[in-house]
mmCIF file of C-alpha atoms and ligand atoms in Angstrom:
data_model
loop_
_atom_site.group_PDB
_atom_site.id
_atom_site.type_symbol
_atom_site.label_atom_id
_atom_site.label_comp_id
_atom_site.label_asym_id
_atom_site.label_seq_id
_atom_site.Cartn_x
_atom_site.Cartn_y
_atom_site.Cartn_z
ATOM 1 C CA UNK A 172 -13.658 -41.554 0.751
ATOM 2 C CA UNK A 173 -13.776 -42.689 4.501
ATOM 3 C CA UNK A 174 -16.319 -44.919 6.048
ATOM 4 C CA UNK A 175 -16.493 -44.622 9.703
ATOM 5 C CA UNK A 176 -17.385 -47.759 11.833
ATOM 6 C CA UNK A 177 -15.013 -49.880 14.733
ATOM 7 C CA UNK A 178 -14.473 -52.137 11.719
ATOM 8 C CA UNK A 179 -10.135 -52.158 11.389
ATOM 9 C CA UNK A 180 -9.050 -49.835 9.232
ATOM 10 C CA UNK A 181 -7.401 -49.883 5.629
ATOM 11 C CA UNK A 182 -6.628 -47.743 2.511
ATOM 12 C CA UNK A 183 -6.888 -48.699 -0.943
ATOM 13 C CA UNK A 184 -4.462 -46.161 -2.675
ATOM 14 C CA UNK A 185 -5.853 -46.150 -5.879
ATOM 15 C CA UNK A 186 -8.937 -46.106 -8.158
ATOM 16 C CA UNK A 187 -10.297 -49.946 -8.664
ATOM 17 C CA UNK A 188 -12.777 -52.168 -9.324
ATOM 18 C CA UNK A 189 -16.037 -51.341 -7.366
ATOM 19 C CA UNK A 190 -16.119 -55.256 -6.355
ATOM 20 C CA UNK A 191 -12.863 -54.838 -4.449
ATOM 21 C CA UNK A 192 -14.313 -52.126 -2.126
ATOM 22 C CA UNK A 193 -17.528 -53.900 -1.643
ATOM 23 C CA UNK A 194 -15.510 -57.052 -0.507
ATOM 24 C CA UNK A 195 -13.491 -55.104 1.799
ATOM 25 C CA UNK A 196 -16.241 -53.395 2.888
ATOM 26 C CA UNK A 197 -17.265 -56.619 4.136
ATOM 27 C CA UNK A 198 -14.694 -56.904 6.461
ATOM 28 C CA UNK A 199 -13.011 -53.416 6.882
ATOM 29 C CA UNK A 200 -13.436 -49.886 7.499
ATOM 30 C CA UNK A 201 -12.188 -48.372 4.000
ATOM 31 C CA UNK A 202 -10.814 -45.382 2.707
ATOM 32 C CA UNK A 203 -10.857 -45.695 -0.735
ATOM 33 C CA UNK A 204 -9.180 -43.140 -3.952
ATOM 34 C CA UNK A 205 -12.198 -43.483 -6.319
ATOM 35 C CA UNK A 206 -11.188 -40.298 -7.487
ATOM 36 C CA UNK A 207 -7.870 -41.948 -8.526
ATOM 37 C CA UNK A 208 -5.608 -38.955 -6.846
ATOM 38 C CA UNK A 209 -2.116 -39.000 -7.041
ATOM 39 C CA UNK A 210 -1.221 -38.863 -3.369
ATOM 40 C CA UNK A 211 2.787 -37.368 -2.692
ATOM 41 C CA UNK A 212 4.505 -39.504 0.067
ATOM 42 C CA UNK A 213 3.543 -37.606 2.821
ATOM 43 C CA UNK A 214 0.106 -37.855 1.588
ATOM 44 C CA UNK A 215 0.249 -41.120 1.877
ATOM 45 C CA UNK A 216 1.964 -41.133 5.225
ATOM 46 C CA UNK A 217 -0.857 -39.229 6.468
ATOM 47 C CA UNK A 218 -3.672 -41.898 5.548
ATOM 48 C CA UNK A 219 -1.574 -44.626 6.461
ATOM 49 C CA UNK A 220 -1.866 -43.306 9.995
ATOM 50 C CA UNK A 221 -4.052 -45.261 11.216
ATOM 51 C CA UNK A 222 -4.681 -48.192 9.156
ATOM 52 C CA UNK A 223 -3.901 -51.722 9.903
ATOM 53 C CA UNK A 224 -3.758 -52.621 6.293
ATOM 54 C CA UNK A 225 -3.262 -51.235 3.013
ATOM 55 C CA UNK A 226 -3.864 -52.493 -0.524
ATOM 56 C CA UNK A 227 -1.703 -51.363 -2.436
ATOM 57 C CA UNK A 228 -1.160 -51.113 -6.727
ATOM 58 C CA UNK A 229 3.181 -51.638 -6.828
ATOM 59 C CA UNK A 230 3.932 -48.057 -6.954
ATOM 60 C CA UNK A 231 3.796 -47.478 -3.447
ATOM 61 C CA UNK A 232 6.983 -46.985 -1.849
ATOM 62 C CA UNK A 233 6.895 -48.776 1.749
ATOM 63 C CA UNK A 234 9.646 -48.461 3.475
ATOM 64 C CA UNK A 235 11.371 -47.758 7.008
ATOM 65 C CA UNK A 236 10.821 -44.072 6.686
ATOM 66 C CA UNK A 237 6.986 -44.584 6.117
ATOM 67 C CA UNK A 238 6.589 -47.865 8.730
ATOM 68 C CA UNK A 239 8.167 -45.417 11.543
ATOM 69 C CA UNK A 240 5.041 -43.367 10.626
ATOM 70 C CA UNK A 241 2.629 -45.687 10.656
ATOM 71 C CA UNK A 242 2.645 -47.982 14.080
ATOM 72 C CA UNK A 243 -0.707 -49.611 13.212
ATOM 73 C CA UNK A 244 0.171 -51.240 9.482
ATOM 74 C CA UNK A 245 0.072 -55.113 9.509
ATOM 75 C CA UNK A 246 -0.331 -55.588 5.824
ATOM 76 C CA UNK A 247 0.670 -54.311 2.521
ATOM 77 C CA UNK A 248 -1.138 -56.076 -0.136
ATOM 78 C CA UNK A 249 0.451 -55.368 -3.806
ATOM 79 C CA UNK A 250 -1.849 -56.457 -6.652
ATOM 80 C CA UNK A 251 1.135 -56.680 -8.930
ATOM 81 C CA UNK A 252 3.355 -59.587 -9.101
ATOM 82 C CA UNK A 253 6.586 -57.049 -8.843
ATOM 83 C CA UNK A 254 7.216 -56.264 -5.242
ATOM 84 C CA UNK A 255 10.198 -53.487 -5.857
ATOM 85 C CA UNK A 256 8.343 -50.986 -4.243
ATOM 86 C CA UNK A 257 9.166 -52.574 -0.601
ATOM 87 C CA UNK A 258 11.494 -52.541 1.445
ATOM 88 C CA UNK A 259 11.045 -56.103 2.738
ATOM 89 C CA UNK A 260 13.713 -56.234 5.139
ATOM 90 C CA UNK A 261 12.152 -52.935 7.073
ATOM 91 C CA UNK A 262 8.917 -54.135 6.944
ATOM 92 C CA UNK A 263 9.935 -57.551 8.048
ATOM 93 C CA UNK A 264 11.686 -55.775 10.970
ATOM 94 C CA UNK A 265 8.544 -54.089 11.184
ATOM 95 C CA UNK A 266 6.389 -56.523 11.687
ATOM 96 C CA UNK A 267 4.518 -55.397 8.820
ATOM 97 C CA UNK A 268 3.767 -58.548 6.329
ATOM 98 C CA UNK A 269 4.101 -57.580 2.006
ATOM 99 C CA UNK A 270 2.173 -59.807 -0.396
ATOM 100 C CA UNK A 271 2.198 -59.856 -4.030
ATOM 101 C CA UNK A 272 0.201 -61.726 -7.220
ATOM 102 C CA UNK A 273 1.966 -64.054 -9.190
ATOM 103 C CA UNK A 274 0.896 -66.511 -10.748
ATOM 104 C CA UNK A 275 -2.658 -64.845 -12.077
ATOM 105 C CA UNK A 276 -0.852 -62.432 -14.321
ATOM 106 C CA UNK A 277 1.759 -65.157 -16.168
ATOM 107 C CA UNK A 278 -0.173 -66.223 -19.509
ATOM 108 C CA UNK A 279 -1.634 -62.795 -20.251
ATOM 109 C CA UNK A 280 1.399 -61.217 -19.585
ATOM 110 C CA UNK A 281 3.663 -64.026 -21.872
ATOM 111 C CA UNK A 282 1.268 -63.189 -24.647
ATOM 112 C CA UNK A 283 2.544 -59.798 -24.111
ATOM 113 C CA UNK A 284 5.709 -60.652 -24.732
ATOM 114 C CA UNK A 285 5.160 -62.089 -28.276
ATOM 115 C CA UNK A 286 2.654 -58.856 -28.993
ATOM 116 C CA UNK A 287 5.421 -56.342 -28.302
ATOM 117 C CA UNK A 288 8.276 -58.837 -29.981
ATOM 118 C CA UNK A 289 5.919 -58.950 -32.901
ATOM 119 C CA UNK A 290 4.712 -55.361 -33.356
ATOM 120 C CA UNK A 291 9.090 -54.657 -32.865
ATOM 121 C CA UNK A 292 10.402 -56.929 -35.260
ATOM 122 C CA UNK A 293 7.251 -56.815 -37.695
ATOM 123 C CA UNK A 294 8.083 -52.714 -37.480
ATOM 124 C CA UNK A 295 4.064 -52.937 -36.944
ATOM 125 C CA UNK A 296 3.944 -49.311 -35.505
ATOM 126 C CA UNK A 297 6.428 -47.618 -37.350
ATOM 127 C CA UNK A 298 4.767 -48.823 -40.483
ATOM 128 C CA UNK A 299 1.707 -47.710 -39.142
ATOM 129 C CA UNK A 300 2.642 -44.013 -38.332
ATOM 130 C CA UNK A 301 3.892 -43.866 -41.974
ATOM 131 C CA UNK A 302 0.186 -45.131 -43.136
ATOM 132 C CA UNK A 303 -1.305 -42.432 -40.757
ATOM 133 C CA UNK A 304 0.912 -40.034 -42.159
ATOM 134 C CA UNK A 305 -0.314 -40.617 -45.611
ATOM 135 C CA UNK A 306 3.101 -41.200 -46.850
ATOM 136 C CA UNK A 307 2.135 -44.803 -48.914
ATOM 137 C CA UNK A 308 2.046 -44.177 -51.909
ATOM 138 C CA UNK A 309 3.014 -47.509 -53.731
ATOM 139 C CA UNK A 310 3.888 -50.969 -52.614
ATOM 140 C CA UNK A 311 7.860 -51.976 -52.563
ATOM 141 C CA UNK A 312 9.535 -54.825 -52.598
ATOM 142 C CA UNK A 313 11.509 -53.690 -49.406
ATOM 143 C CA UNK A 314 9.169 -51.553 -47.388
ATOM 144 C CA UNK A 315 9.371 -52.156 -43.829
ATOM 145 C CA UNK A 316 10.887 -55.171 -44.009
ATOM 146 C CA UNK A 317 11.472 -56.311 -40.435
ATOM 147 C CA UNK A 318 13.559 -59.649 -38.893
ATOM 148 C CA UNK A 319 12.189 -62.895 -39.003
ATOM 149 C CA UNK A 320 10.245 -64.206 -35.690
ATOM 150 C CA UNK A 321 9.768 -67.686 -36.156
ATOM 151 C CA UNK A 322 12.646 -70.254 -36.394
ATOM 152 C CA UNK A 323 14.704 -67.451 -34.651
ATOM 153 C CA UNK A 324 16.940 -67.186 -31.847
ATOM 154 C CA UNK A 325 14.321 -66.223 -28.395
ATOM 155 C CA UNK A 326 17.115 -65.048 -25.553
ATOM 156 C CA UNK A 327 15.301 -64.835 -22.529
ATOM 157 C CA UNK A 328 17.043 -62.989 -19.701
ATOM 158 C CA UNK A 329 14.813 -64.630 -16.033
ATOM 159 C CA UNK A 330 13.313 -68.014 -16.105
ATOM 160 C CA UNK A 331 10.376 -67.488 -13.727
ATOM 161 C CA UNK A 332 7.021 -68.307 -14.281
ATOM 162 C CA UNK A 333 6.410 -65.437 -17.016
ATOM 163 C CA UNK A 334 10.012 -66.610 -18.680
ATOM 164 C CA UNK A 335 8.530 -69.975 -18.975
ATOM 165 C CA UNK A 336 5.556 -68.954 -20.396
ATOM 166 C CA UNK A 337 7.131 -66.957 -23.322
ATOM 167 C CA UNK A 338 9.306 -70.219 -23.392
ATOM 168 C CA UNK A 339 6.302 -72.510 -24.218
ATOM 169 C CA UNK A 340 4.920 -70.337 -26.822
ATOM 170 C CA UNK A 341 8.260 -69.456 -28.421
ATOM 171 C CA UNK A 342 9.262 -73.013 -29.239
ATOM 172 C CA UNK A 343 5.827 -74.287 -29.594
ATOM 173 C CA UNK A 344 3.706 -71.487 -31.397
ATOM 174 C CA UNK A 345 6.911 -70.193 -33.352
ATOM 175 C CA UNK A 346 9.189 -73.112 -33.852
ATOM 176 C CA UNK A 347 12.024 -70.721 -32.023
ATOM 177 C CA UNK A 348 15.363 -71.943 -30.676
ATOM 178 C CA UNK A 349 14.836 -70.667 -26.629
ATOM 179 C CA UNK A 350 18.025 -69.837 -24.687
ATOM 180 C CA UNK A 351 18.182 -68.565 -21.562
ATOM 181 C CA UNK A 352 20.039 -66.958 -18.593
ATOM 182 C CA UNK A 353 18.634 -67.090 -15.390
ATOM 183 C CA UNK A 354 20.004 -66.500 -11.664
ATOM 184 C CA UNK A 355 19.114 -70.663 -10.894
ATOM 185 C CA UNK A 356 19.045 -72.786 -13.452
ATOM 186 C CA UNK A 357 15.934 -75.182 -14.324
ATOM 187 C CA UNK A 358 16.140 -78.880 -13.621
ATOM 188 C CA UNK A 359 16.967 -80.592 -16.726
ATOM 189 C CA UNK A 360 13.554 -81.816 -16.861
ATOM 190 C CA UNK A 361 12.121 -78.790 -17.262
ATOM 191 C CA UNK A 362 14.257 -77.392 -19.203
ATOM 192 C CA UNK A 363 13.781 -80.751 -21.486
ATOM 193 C CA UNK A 364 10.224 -80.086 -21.349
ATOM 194 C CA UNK A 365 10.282 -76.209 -22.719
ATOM 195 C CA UNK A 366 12.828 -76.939 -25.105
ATOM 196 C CA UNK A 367 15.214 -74.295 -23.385
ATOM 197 C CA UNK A 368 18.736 -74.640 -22.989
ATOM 198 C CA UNK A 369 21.130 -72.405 -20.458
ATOM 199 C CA UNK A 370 23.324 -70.329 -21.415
ATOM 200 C CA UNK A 371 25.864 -67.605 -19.963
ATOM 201 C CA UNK A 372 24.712 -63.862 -20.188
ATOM 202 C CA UNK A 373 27.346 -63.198 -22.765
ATOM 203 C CA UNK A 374 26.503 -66.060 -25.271
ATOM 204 C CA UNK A 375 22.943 -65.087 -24.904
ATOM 205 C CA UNK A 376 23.487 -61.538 -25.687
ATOM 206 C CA UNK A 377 25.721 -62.669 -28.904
ATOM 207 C CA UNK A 378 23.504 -65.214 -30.132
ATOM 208 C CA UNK A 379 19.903 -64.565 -29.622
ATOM 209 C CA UNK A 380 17.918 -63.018 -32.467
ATOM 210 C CA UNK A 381 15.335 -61.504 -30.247
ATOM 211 C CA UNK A 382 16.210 -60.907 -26.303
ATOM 212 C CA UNK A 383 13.003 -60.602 -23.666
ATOM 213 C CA UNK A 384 13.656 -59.413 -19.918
ATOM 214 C CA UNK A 385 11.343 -61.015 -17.829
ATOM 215 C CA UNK A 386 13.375 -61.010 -14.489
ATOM 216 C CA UNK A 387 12.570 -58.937 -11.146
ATOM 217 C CA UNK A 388 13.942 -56.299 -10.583
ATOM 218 C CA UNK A 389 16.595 -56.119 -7.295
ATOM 219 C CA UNK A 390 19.533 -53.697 -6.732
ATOM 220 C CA UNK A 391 21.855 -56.207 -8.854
ATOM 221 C CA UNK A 392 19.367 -56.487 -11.519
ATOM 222 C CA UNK A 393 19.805 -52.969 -12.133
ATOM 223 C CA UNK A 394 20.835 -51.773 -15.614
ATOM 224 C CA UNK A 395 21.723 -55.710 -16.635
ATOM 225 C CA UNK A 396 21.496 -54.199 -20.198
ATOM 226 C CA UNK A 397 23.306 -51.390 -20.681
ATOM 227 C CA UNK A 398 26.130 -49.847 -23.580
ATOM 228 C CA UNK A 399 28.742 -52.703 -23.143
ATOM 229 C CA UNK A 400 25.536 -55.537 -23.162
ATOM 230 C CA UNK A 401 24.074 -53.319 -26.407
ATOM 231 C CA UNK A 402 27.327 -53.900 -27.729
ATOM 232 C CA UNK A 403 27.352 -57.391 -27.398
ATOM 233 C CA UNK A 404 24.056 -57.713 -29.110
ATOM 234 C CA UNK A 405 23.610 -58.522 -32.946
ATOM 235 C CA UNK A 406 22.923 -56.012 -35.033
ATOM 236 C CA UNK A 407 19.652 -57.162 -36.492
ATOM 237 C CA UNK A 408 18.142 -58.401 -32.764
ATOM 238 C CA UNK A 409 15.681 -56.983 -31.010
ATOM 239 C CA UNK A 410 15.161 -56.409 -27.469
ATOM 240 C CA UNK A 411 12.019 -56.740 -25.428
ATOM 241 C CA UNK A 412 11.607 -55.489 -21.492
ATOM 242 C CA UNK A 413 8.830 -56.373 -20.010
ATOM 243 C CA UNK A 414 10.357 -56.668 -16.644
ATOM 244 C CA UNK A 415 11.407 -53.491 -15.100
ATOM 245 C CA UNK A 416 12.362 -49.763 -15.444
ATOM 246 C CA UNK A 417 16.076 -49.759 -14.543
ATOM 247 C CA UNK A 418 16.392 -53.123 -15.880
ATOM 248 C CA UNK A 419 17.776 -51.167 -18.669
ATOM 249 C CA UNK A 420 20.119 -48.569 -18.952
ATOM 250 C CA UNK A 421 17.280 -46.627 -21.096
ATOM 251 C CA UNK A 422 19.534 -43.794 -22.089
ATOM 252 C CA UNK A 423 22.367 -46.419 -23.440
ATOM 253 C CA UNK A 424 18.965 -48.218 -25.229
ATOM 254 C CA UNK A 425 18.036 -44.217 -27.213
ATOM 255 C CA UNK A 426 21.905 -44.257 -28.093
ATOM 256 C CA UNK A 427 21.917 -47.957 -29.180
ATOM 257 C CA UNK A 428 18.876 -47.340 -31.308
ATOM 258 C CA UNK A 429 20.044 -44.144 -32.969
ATOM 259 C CA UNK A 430 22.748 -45.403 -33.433
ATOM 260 C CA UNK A 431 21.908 -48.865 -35.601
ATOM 261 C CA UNK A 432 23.856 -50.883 -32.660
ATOM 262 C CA UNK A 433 21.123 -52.765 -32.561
ATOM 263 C CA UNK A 434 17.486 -53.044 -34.953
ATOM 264 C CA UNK A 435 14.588 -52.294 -32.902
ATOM 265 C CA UNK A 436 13.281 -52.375 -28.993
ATOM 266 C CA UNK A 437 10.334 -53.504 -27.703
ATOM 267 C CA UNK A 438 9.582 -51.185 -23.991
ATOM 268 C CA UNK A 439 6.380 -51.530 -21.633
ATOM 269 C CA UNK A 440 8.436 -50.344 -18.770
ATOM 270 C CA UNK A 441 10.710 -47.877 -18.256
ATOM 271 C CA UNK A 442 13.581 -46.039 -15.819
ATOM 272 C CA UNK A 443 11.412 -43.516 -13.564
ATOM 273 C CA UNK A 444 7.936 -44.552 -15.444
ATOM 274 C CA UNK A 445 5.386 -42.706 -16.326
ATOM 275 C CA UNK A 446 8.398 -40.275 -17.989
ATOM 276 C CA UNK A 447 10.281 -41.954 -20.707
ATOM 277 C CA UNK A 448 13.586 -40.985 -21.911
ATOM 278 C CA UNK A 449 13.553 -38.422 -24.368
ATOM 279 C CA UNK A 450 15.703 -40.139 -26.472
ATOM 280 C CA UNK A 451 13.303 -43.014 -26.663
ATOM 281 C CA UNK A 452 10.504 -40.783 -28.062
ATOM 282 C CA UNK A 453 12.606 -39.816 -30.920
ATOM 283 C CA UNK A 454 13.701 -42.846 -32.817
ATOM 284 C CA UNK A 455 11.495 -44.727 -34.292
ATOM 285 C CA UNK A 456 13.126 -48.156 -34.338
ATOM 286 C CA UNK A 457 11.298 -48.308 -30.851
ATOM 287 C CA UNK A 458 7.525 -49.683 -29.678
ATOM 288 C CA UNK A 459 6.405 -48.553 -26.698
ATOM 289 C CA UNK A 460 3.612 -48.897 -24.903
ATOM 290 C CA UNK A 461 2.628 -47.770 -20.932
ATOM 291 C CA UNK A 462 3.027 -51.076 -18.540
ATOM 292 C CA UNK A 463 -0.197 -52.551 -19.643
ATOM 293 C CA UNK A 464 1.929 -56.163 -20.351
ATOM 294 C CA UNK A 465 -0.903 -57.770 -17.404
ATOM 295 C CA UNK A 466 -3.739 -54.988 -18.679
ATOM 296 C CA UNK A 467 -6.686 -57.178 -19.987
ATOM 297 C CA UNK A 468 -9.936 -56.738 -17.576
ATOM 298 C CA UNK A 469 -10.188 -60.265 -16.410
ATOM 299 C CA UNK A 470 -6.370 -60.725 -15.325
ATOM 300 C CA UNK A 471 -6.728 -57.130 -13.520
ATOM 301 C CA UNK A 472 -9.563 -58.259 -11.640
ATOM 302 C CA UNK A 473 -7.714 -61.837 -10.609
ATOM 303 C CA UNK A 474 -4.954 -59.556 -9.818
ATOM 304 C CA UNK A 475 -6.846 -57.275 -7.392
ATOM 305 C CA UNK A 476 -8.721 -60.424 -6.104
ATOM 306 C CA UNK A 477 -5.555 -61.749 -4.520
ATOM 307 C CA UNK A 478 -4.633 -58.625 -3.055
ATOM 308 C CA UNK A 479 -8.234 -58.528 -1.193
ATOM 309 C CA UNK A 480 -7.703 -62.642 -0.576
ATOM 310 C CA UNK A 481 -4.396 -61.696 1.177
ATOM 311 C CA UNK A 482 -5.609 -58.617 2.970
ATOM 312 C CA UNK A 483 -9.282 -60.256 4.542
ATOM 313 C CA UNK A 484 -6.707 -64.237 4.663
ATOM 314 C CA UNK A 485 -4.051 -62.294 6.854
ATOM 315 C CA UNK A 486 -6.421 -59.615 8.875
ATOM 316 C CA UNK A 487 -9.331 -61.868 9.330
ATOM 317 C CA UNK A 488 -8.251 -65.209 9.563
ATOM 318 C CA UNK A 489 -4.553 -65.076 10.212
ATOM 319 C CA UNK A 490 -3.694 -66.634 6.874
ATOM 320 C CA UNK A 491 -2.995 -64.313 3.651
ATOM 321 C CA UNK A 492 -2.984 -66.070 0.360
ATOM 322 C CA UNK A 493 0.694 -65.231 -0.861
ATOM 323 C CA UNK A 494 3.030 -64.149 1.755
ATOM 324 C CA UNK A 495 6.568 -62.614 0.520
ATOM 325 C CA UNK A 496 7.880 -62.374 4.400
ATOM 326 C CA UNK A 497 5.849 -64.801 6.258
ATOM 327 C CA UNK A 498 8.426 -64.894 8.899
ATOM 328 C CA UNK A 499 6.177 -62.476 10.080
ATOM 329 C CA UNK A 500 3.227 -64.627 10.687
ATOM 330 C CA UNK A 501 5.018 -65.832 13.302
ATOM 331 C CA UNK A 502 4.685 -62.779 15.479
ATOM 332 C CA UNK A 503 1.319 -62.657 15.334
HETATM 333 C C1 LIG B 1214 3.318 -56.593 -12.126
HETATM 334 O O1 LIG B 1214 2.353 -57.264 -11.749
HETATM 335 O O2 LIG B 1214 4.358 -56.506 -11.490
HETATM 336 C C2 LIG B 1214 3.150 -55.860 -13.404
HETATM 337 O O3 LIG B 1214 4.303 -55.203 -13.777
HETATM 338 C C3 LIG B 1214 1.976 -54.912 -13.308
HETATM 339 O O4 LIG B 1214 1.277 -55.074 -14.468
#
């Protein structure tokens, strides 16, 4: 849907909230997706045209390719907090600023965390398709018994704001023992304050009871658990990724859980998302769910609301709200 006026220009990719157009409205000439279509890159390419800005949902990949295309683009704004789908050296050499939103998502998407660790290691789904089925017939003294959640072992792989989170309610809501692994580790007093102690990737994978990825995903971060991590795991832990597809090796993960190497996994993201491995689908020590960790309507809308702050901050006033390369404020 296009609006024509000498307003600037920008796209909102995707279906959203009907507030988020009217605000841009406000400011901007907008060509919206209520329709919610898929657009194919060159799609895209041709809408991003002439735009100066473009809010964007995380999915979008912007990148030297598509920048060449599009002379006019000053802004991405991302409502997600992951930022993987720039390229934020081309867009920095581009001129062309990327913003994200952190910080809005963090509690909602911590209690995530303990809903998928809970429905994995409670076996809360797989007991449930057995209900559905109609295959209880009698109570037993070992049906679906899972592994023990509180007083366990929490590894969590990236200490961020959403690993810190988890951290608080792990050792405070479930008495756990937090360990972690993170690219920087905390100041002590931090670390003294969530009760989490550092550890090496290795000893983490040995010793934790339940694992959670939280960290972002970057070309290094890629497949940080894959066959020879499995391997390292204990065979009663579970593992939880709420971080990114590709931060696990998913086809080593269908293997792993055929396999027994380790109990159960916990997956709201996944290698080349929306498909999911086939081999995931098919054992049923898994949960799985469709990257809805930050999905409740009120952290959605905070979500979007920083991608409109950045978008009117940086177009209109020269100041967006959270800048990931604000070197390029500078050229402005
Ligand atoms: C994010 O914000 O990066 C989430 O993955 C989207 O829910």
């Amino acid at each position: 849907m296009t609006q024509s006026s000498n307003k600037p220009r920008i796209l909102v990719t995707r279906a959203i909230f009907p507030s988020v157009i009217e605000r841009l409205s406000a400011h901007f000439s907008v060509e919206s997706n209520p329709e919610d279509t898929l657009w194919d890159r060159p799609q895209l390419m041709a809408r991003l045209v002439d735009k100066v800005g473009a809010f964007t949902t995380g999915t979008e990949r912007i990148d030297a390719e598509l920048l060449v295309h599009c002379p006019q683009l000053r802004i991405c704004a991302n409502m997600t907090v992951g930022y993987n789908n720039f390229d934020l050296p081309a867009m920095t050499a581009a001129g062309v600023l990327g913003t994200n939103a952190p910080d809005v998502l963090t509690e909602t998407t911590a209690d995530f965390g303990f809903a998928l660790l809970l429905a994995t290691a409670r076996r809360v789904t797989e007991s449930e398709h057995f209900l559905r089925a109609g295959l209880w017939t009698r109570w037993s003294y070992d049906m679906f018994s899972g592994a023990e959640v509180h007083g366990s072992t929490l590894g969590i792989i990236g200490m961020g704001r959403i690993g810190q989170a988890i951290a608080r309610r792990a050792a405070l809501g479930f008495g756990m023992q937090v360990i972690y692994h993170n690219r920087s580790r905390l100041d002590s007093a931090t670390e003294q304050a969530l009760s989490a102690r550092y550890v090496d990737k290795t000893t983490l994978l040995q010793s934790a009871d339940h694992i959670m990825l939280v960290l972002p995903y970057s070309a290094e971060a890629h497949h940080t658990i894959g066959a020879a991590e499995l391997a390292c795991m204990k065979p009663t832990a579970t593992l939880i990724n709420l971080a990114r597809g590709g931060i696990v090796d998913d086809a080593a993960l269908a293997q792993a859980l055929r396999n027994r190497t380790i109990a159960a996994a916990g997956l709201d993201v996944f290698e080349g998302e929306p498909r999911v491995h086939p081999g995931l689908l098919t054992v049923p020590n898994v949960v799985l769910t469709p990257h809805i960790a930050s999905a409740t309507a009120g952290t959605r809308q905070a979500m979007a609301d920083v991608a409109v702050d950045n978008l009117v901050g940086f177009l209109v006033h020269g100041q967006p709200r959270t800048p990931l390369n604000p070197q390029v404020l500078a050229l402005r």
